[in-house]
Coordinates of C-alpha atoms and ligand atoms in Angstrom, one line a residue:
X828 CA -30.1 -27.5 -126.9
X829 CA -26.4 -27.2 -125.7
X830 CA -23.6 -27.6 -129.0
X831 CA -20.4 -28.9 -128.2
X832 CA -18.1 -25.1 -127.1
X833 CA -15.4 -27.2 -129.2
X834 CA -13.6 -27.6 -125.5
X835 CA -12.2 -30.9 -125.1
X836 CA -9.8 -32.0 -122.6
X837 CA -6.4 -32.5 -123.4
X838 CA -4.7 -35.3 -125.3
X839 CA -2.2 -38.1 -124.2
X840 CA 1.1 -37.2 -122.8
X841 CA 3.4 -39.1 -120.5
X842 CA 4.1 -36.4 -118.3
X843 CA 2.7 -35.8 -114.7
X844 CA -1.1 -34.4 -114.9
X845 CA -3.4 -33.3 -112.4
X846 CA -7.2 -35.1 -112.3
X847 CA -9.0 -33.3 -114.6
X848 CA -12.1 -32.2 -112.8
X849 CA -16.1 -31.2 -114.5
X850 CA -19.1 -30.2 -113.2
X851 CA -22.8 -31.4 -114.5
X852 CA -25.7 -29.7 -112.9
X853 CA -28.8 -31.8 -113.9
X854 CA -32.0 -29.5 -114.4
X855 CA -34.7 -29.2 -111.5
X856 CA -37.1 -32.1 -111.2
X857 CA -40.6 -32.0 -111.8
X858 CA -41.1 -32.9 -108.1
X859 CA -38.7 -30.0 -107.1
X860 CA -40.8 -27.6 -109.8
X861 CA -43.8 -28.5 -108.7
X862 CA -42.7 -27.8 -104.7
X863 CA -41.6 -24.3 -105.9
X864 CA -38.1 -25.1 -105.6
X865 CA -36.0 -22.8 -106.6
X866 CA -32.6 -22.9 -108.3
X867 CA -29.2 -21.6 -106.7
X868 CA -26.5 -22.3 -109.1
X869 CA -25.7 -20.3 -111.7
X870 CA -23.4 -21.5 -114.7
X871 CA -21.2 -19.6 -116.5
X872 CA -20.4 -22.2 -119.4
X873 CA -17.9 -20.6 -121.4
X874 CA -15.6 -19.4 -117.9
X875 CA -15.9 -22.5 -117.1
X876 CA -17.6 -21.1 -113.3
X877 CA -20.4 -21.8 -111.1
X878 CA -21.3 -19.3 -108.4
X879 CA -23.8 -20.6 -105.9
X880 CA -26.0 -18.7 -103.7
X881 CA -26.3 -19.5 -100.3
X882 CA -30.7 -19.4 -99.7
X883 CA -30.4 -19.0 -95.8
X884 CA -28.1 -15.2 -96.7
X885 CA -29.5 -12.2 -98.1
X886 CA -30.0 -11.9 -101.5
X887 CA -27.7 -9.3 -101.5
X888 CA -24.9 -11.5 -100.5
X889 CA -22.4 -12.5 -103.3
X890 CA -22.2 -15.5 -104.4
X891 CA -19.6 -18.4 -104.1
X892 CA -17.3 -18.8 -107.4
X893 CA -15.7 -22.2 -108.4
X894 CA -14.0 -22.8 -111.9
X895 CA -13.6 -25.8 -113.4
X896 CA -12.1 -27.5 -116.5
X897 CA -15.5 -27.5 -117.9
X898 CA -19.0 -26.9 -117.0
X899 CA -22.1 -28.3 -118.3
X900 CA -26.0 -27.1 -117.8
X901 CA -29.2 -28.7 -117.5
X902 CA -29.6 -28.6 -120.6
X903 CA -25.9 -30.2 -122.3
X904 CA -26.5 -33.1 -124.4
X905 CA -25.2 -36.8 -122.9
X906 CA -23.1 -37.0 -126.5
X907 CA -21.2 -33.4 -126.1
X908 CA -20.3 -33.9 -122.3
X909 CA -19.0 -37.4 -123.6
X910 CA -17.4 -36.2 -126.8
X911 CA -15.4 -33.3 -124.2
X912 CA -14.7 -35.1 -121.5
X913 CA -14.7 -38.9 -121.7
X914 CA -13.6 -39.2 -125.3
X915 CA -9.7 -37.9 -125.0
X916 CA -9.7 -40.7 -121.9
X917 CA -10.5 -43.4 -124.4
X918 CA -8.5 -42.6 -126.8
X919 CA -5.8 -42.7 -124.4
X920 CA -6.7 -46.3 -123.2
X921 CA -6.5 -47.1 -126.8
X922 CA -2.5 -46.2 -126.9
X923 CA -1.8 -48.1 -123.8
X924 CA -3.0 -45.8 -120.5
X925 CA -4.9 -46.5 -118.1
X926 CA -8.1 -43.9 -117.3
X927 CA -10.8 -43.7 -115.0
X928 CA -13.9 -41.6 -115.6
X929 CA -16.1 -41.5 -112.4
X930 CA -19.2 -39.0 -111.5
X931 CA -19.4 -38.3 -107.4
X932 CA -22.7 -36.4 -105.9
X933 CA -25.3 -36.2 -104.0
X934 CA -27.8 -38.7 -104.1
X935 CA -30.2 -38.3 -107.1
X936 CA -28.2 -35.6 -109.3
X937 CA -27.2 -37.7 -112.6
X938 CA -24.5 -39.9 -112.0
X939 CA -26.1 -43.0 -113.0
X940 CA -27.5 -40.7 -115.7
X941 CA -24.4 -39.4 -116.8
X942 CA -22.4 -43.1 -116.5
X943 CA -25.4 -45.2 -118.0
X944 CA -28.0 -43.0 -119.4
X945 CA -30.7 -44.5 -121.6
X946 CA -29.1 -47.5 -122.7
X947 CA -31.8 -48.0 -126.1
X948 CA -31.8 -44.3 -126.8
X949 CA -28.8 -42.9 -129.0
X950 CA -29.6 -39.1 -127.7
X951 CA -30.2 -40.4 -123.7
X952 CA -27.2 -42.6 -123.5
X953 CA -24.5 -41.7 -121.4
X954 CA -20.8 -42.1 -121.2
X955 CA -20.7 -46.4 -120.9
X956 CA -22.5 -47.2 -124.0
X957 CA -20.8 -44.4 -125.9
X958 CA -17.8 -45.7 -125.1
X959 CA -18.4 -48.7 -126.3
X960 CA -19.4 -47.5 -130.1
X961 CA -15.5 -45.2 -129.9
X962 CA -13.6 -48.4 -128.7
X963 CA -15.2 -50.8 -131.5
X964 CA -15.1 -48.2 -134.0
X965 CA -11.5 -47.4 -133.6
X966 CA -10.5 -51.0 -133.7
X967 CA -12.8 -51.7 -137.0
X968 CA -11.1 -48.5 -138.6
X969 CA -7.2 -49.2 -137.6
X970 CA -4.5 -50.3 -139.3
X971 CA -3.8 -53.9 -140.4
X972 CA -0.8 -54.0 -138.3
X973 CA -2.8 -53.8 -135.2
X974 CA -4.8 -56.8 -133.2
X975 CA -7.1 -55.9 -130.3
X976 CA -8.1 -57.9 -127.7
X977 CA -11.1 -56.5 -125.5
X978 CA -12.3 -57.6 -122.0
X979 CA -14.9 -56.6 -120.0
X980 CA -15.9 -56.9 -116.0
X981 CA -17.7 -55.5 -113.7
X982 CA -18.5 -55.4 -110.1
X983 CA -20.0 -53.6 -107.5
X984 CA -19.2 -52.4 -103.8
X985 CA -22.1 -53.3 -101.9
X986 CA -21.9 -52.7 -98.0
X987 CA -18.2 -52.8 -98.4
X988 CA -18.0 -56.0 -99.8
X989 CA -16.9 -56.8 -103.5
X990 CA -19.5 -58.6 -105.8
X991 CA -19.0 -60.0 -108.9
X992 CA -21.3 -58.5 -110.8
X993 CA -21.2 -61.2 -113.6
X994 CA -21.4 -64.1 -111.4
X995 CA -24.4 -66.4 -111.4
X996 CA -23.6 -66.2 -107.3
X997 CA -23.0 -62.5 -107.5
X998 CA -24.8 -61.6 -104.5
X999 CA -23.3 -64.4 -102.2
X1000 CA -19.4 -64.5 -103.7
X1001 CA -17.7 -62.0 -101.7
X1002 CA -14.3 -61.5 -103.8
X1003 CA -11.0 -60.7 -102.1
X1004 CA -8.8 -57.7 -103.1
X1005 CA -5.2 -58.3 -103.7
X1006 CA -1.9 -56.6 -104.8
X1007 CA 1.3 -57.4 -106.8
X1008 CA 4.0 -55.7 -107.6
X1009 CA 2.9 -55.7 -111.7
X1010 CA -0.6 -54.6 -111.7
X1011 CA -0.8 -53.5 -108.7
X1012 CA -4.3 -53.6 -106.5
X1013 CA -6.9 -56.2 -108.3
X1014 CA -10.2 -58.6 -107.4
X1015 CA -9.3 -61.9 -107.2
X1016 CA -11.5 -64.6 -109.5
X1017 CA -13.5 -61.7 -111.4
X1018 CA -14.8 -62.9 -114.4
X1019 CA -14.1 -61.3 -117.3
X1020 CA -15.2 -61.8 -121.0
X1021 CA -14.0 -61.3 -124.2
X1022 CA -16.0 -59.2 -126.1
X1023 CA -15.7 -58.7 -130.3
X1024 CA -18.1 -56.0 -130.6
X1025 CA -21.2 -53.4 -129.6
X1026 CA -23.9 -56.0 -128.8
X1027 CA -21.6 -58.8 -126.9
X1028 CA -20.0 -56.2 -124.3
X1029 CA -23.9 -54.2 -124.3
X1030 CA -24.7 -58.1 -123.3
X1031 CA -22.1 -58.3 -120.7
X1032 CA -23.1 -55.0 -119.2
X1033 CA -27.0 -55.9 -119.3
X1034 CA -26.0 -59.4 -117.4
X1035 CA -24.5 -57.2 -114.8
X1036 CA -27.4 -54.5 -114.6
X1037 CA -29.3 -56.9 -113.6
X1038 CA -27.6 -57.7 -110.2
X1039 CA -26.3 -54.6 -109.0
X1040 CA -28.3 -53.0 -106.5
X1041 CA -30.9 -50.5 -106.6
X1042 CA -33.6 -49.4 -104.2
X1043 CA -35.9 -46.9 -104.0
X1044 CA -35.5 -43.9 -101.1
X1045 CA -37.5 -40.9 -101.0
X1046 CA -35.0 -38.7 -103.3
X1047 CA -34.6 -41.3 -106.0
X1048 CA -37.0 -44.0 -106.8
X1049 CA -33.6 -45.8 -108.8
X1050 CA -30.9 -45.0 -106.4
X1051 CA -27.4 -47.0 -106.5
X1052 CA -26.8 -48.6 -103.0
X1053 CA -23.4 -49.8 -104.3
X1054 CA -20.4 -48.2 -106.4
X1055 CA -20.2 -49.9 -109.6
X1056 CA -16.7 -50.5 -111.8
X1057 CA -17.3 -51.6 -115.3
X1058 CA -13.8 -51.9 -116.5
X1059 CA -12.6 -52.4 -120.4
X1060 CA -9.2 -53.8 -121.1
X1061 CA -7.6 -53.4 -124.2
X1062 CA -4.8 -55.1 -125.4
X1063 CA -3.2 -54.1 -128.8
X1064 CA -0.4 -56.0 -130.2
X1065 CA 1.6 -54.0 -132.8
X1066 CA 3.4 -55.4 -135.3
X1067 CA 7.4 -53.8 -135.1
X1068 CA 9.4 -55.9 -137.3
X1069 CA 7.7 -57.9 -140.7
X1070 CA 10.5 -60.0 -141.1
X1071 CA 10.9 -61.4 -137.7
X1072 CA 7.8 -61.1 -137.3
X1073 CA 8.5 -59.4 -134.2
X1074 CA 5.3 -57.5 -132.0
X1075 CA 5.0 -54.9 -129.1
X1076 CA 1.8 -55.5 -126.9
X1077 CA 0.1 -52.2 -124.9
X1078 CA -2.5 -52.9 -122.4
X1079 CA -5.0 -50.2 -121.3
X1080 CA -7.6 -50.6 -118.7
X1081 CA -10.4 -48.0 -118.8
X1082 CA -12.8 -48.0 -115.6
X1083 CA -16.0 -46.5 -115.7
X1084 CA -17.1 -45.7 -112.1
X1085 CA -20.5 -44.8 -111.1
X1086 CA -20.7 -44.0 -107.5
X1087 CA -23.8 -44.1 -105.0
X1088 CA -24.5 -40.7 -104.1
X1089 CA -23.8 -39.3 -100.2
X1090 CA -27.1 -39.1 -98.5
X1091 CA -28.8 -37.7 -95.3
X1092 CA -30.9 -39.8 -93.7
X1093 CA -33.4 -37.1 -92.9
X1094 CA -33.7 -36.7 -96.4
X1095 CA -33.9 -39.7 -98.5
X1096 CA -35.9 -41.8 -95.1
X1097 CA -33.4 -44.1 -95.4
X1098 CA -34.6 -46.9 -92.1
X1099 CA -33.5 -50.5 -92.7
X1100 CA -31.4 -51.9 -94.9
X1101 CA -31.9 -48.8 -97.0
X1102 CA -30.0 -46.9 -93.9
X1103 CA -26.9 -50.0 -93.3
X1104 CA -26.3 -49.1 -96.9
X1105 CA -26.5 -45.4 -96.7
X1106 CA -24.2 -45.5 -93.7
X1107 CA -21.5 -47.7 -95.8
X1108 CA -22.2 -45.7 -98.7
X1109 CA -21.3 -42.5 -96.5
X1110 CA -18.3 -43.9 -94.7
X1111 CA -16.8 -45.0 -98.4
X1112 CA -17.2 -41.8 -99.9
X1113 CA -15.8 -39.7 -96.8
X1114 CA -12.6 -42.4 -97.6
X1115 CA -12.6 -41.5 -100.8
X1116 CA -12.5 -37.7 -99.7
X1117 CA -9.9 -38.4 -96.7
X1118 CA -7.6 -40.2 -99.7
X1119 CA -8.1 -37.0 -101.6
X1120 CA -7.1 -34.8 -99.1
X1121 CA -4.2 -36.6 -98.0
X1122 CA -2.7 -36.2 -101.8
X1123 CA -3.5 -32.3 -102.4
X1124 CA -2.1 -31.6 -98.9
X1125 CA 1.2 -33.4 -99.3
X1126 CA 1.9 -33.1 -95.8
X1127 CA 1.6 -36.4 -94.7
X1128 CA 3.0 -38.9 -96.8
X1129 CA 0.6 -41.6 -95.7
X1130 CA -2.4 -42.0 -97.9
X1131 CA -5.2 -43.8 -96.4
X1132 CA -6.1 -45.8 -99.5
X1133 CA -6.5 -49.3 -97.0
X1134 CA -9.5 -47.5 -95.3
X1135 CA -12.3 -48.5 -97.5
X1136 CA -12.4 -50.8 -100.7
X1137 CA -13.2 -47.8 -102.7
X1138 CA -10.4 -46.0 -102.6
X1139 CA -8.3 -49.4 -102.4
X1140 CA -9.6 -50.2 -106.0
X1141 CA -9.3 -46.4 -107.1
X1142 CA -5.5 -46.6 -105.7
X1143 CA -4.4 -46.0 -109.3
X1144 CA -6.6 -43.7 -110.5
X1145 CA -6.0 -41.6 -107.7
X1146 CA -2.3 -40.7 -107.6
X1147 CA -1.3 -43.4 -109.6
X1148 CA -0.6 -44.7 -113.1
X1149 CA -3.9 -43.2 -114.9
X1150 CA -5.5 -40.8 -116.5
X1151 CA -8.6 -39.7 -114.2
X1152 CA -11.2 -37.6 -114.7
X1153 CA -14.2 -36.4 -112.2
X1154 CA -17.5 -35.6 -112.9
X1155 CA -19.3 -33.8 -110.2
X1156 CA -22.7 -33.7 -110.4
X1157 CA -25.0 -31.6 -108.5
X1158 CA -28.7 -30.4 -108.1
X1159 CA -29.7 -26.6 -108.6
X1160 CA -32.2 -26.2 -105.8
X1161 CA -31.9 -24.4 -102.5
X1162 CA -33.1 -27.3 -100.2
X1163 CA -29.5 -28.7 -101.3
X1164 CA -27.6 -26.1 -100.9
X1165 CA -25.4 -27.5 -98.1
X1166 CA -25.1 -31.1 -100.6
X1167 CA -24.1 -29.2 -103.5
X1168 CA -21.6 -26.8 -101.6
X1169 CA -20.0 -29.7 -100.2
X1170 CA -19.8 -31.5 -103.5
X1171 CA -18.3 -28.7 -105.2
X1172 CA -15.6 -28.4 -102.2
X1173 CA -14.8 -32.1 -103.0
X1174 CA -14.3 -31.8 -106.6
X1175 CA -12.5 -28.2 -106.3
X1176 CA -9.8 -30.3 -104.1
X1177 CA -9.4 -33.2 -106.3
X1178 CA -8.4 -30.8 -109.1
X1179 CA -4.8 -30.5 -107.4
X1180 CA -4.4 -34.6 -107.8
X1181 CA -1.1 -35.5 -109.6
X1182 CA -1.3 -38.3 -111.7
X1183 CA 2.0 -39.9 -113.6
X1184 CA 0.3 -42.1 -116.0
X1185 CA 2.2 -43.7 -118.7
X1186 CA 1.6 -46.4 -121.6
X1187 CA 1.9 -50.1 -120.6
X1188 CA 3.8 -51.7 -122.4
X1189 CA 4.3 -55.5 -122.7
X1190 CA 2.8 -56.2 -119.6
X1191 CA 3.6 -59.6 -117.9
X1192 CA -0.1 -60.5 -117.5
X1193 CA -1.4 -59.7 -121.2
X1194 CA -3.5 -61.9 -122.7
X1195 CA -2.5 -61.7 -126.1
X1196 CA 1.2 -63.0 -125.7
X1197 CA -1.0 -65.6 -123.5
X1198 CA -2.3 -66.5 -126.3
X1199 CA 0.7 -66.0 -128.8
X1200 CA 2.6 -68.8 -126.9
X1201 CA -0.6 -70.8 -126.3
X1202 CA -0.6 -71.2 -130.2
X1203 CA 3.0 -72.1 -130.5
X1204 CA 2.4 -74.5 -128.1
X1205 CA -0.5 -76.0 -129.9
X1206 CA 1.4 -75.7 -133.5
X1207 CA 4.3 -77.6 -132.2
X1208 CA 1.9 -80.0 -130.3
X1209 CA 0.4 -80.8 -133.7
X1210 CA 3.5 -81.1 -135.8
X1211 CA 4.6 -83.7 -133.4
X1212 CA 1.3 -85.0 -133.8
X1213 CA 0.8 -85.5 -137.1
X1214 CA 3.4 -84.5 -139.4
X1215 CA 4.7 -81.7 -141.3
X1216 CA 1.3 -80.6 -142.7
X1217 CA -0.4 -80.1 -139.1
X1218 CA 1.4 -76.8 -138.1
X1219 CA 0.0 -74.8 -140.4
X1220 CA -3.5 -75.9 -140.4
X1221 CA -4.3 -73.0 -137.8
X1222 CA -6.4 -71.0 -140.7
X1223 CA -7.7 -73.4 -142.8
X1224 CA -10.4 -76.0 -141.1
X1225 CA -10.1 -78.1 -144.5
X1226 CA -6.3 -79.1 -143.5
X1227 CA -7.7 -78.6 -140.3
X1228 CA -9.5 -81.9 -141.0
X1229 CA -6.9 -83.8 -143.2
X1230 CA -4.7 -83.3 -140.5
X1231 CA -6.8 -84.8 -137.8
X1232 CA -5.8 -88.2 -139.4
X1233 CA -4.0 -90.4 -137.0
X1234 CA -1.1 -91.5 -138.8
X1235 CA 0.9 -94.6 -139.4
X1236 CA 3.2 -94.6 -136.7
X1237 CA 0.4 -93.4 -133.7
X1238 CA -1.7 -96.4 -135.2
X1239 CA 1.0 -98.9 -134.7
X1240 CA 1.8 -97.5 -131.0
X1241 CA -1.7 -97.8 -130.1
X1242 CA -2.0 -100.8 -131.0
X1243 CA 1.4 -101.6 -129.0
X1244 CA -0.1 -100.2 -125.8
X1245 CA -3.5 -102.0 -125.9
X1246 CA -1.7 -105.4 -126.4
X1247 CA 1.2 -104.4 -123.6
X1248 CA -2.2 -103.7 -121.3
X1249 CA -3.7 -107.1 -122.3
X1250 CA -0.8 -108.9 -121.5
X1251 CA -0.7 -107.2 -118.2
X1252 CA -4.0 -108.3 -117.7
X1253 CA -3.5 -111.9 -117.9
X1254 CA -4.9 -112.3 -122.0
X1255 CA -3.5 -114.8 -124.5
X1256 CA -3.5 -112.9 -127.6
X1257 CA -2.8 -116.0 -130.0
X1258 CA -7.2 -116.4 -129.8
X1259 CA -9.3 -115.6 -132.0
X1260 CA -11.2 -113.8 -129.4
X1261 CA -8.7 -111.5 -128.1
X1262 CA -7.6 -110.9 -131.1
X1263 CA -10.7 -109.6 -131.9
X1264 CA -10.8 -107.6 -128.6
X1265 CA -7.3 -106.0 -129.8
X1266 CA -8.2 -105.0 -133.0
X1267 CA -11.6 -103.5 -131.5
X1268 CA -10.1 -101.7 -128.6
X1269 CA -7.1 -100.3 -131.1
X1270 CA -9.4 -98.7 -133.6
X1271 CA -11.6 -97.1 -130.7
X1272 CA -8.3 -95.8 -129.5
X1273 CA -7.2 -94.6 -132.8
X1274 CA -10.7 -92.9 -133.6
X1275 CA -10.9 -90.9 -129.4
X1276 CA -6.9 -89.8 -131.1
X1277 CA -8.3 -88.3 -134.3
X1278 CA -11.0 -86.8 -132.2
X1279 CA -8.6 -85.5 -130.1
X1280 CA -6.5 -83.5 -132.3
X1281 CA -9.7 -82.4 -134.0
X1282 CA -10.7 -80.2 -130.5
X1283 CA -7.1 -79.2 -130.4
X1284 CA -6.8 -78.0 -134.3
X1285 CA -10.2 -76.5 -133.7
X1286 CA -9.3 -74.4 -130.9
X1287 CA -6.2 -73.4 -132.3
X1288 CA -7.6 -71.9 -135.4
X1289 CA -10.1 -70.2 -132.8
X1290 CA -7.5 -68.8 -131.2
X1291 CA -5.4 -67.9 -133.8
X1292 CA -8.4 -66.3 -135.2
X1293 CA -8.2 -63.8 -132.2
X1294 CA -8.3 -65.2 -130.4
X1295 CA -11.2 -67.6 -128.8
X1296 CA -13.6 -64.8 -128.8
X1297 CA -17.0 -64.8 -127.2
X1298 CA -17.8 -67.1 -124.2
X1299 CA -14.1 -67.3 -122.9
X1300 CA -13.8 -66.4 -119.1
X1301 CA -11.0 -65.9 -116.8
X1302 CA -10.2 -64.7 -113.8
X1303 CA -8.6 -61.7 -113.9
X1304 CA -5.3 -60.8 -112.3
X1305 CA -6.0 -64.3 -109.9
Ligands
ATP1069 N1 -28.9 -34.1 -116.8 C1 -30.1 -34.6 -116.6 N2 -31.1 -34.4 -117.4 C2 -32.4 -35.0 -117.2 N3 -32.6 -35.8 -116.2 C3 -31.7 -36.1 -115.4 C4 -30.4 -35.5 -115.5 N4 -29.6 -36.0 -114.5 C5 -30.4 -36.8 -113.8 N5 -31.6 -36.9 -114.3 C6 -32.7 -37.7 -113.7 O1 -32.7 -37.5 -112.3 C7 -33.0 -38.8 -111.7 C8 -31.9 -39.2 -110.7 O2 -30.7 -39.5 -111.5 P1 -29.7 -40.7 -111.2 O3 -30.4 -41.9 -110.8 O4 -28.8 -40.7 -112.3 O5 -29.0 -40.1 -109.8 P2 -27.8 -40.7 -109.1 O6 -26.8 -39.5 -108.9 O7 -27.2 -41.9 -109.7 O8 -28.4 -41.1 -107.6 P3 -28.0 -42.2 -106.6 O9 -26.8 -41.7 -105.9 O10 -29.1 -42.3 -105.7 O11 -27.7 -43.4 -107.3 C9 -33.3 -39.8 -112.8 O12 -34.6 -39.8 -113.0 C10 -32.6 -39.1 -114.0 O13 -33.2 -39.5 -115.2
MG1070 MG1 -27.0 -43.8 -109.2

C-alpha cells in the first residue's frame, strides 16, 4: 500500500495564496476489469504528474502531461491523502481561517469516497470523519487558556434549490441565500448544532445522510444528485489579559464540499428525474467552471458567482477569504478519456486561483461573546433577583438551589400585587374567605418565582459550562 511521500501542503500564512489543487485517480472497477477496460493515466507520484493517453491516437503518440501539487494512485490510503492534503486546512480553521476542501469529477470516480468514505471503518473513512477525530483531538489536547465552541450544518443543492439537510422538512424547506457586509454570502434559517465531541457531530452528519439525495444511474449505483456542504464552525476564545480578564475570539468555518459528478446522459441513462437532475447538476458545475475561468483570466472583472447557487455559496472559497483546496478525481479507463481530460483541464485552471485568506478575528456574529454577554445578563438578572449570593452560583448547582429562594422582599411584593389585583376585581379582603384566597394565590405565586429562577440559574451554569452544549439550534447567519 501507498506511505505517506512526507509531502504535505503548506502551513497557515496571511499572505495571498493560490487554490491548492490534487489529483486522486480511483483504481479501475470490477465492472470496467471485467469489460477489458483498459487504463490511460499514468501517475508519476513523486513529480507530482499525470500524462494521459489519448485511446482514439496511435500508441505512438505522446502523452498529455499535467503537474499538480500532489498526486495520489489507486492505491493511496484515505488517511495519507487526508493527513497531506486536508490536514494543514484544518489546522488552519483551528487558528481562525476559513477553508474549503471540495473533490470535483466525473460521475462515479471517488468523490463521495474521498469526502465520506466508510464512515464505521477507520482504514475506509475519508476526509469528513477524519476531520472530525483532528478537530476534537486538538481541542481535548490545547491549552487551558483556550475555549472552543463547535457547530455543525449541512445542506445540499438539489435541482438548484437549497435544502436543509437537518431539517425534519428538509426536502420541502427551500432556504434563501443572503449576503451582508460581515459574513458575507450565507443560508438563511440553517440549523446548526452544537456539537462537544466525535459521536454528537458523527450524529449530526448521519441525520443528514439520511436526506440527501442519491439515486442509482447506470455508472454508479450511489450517485449524489445534489452538492452537499457540511460546514464546521469553530469559535476559540483566547484568554489575553488574566487580570482583566480580558479575551480575543477567532472564528473559523471549514466546508467540506462533495460535489455530484458531471455526467453524460448517454452514459449513466439518465431519463426522468434522474436526467432534470443531471441537467442541473451539469449547468452548476459549468458555473462553477465559468466562475473559475473568469478569476484565472483577469480580464474581465466581473465574476459570475450570481449564476448558480454553487458558486454563490463557494463565493469565498473561490477568490475570497479562504483557504481552498481541490481534489480532482478521475477514472483511469479509456471509455473516459474525454471526462477525465476535461476534468484535469478544470483543475489545471483552478490552480492559478488567488485566495487572500486571513484569521477572523472577533467577528460580530460569534457565538461565544453571544454567549459571554448572555451570562452577564443572567448573573446580573440574578443578583437583582436574589441577593448578593446569586451571581456567583453559575458553577455550583448546590448555591444554584439556595439561591432559587424567593426572598423577603419578592415575598412581600407578591403578595402586594395579588391583593392590588383583588381589589381591582371587586374583593373585600377583610373575609375570611378572601383572605384565604390571598394567602393561597401568594404562595402559588411565590413557589412559579422560585421555579423561575431555578430554569434561569440552571441554564446559566449550562451556559457558563460552555456553553449549552448538545441540543441547542440556531439559525445561522439569519
Ligand atoms: N480510491 C478508491 N478506491 C476504491 N474504491 C473507490 C475509490 N474511489 C471510488 N471508489 C468506488 O467507486 C464507486 C463510486 O464512487 P463514488 O460514489 O465516491 O463516486 P462519486 O464521484 O461520488 O460519483 P457521483 O458523482 O455519481 O456521486 C464507489 O463504489 C466507491 O466505493
Ligand atoms: Mg458522490
Amino acid at each position: 500500500m501507498a506511505k505517506g511521500k512526507g509531502k504535505k501542503l503548506p502551513a497557515s500564512s496571511n499572505s495571498p495564496e493560490c487554490v491548492k489543487v490534487v489529483v486522486r485517480c480511483r483504481p479501475l472497477s470490477k465492472g470496467e476489469m471485467s469489460d477489458g477496460k483498459k487504463s490511460t493515466v499514468n501517475i508519476d507520484t513523486k513529480r507530482g504528474q499525470i500524462a494521459i493517453k489519448n485511446p482514439k491516437l496511435d500508441e505512438k503518440e505522446p502523452a498529455k502531461q499535467f503537474t499538480f501539487d500532489i498526486v495520489y494512485n489507486w492505491n493511496t490510503e484515505q488517511i495519507t491523502l487526508y493527513q497531506e492534503t486536508a490536514s494543514p486546512i484544518v489546522d488552519s480553521c483551528l487558528e481562525g481561517y476559513n477553508g474549503t476542501i471540495f473533490c470535483y469529477g466525473q460521475t462515479g470516480t471517488g468523490k463521495t469516497f474521498t469526502m465520506e468514505g466508510d464512515l464505521s471503518d477507520d482504514k475506509t473513512k475519508g476526509i469528513i470523519p477524519n476531520a472530525f477525530d483532528h478537530v476534537f483531538r486538538a481541542i481535548e489536547t490545547s491549552q487551558d487558556d483556550k475555549k472552543f465552541l463547535v457547530r455543525a450544518s449541512f445542506l445540499e443543492i438539489y435541482n438548484e434549490e437549497v435544502r436543509d439537510l437537518l431539517s425534519k422538512n428538509s426536502a420541502n424547506t427551500k432556504l434563501e441565500l443572503k449576503e451582508n457586509v460581515d459574513t458575507g454570502v450565507y443560508v438563511k434559517n440553517l440549523t446548526s448544532f452544537v456539537v462537544k465531541g466525535v459521536s454528537e457531530i458523527r450524529n449530526v452528519l448521519a441525520v443528514g445522510k439520511k436526506n440527501r439525495t442519491v439515486g442509482t444511474t447506470l455508472m454508479n449505483r450511489d450517485s449524489s444528485r445534489s452538492h452537499s456542504i457540511f460546514t464546521i464552525v469553530i469559535e476559540c476564545s483566547e484568554t489575553v489579559n488574566q487580570e482583566s480578564g480580558d479575551s480575543k475570539i477567532r472564528v473559523g468555518k471549514l466546508n467540506l464540499v462533495d460535489l455530484a459528478g458531471s455526467e453524460r446522459q448517454s452514459k449513466t441513462g439518465a431519463t426522468g428525474e434522474r436526467l432534470k437532475e443531471a441537467t442541473k447538476i451539469n449547468l452548476s458545475l459549468s458555473a462553477l467552471g465559468n466562475v473559475i475561468s473568469a478569476l484565472v483570466d483577469g480580464r474581465s472583472g466581473h465574476i459570475p458567482y450570481r449564476d448558480s447557487k454553487l458558486t454563490r455559496l463557494l463565493q469565498d472559497s473561490l477568490g475570497g477569504n479562504t483557504k481552498t483546496v481541490m481534489v480532482a478525481n478521475i477514472g483511469p479507463a479509456d471509455y473516459n478519456y474525454d471526462e477525465t481530460m476535461s476534468t484535469l483541464r478544470y483543475a489545471n485552471r483552478a490552480k492559478n486561483i488567488k485566495n487572500k485568506p486571513r484569521i477572523n478575528e472577533d467577528p460580530k456574529d460569534a457565538m461565544l461573546r453571544e454567549f459571554q454577554s448572555e451570562i452577564a445578563r443572567l448573573k446580573a438578572q440574578l443578583q437583582n433577583a436574589a441577593g448578593s449570593g446569586a451571581g456567583e452560583a453559575a458553577g455550583s448547582s448546590a448555591r444554584a438551589a439556595a439561591a432559587a429562594e424567593v426572598t423577603e422582599d419578592d415575598k412581600e411584593q407578591i403578595r402586594r400585587e395579588v391583593e392590588e389585583e383583588m381589589r381591582g376585581k371587586g374583593d373585600n379582603l377583610l373575609t375570611p374567605e378572601s383572605k384565604r384566597k390571598l394567602e393561597a394565590e401568594s404562595e402559588e405565586r411565590c413557589r412559579e418565582a422560585a421555579r423561575n429562577l431555578m430554569q434561569e440559574q440552571e441554564k446559566l451554569r449550562r451556559e457558563a459550562e460552555y456553553h449549552g452544549r448538545g441540543e441547542r439550534a440556531r439559525a445561522e447567519g439569519g
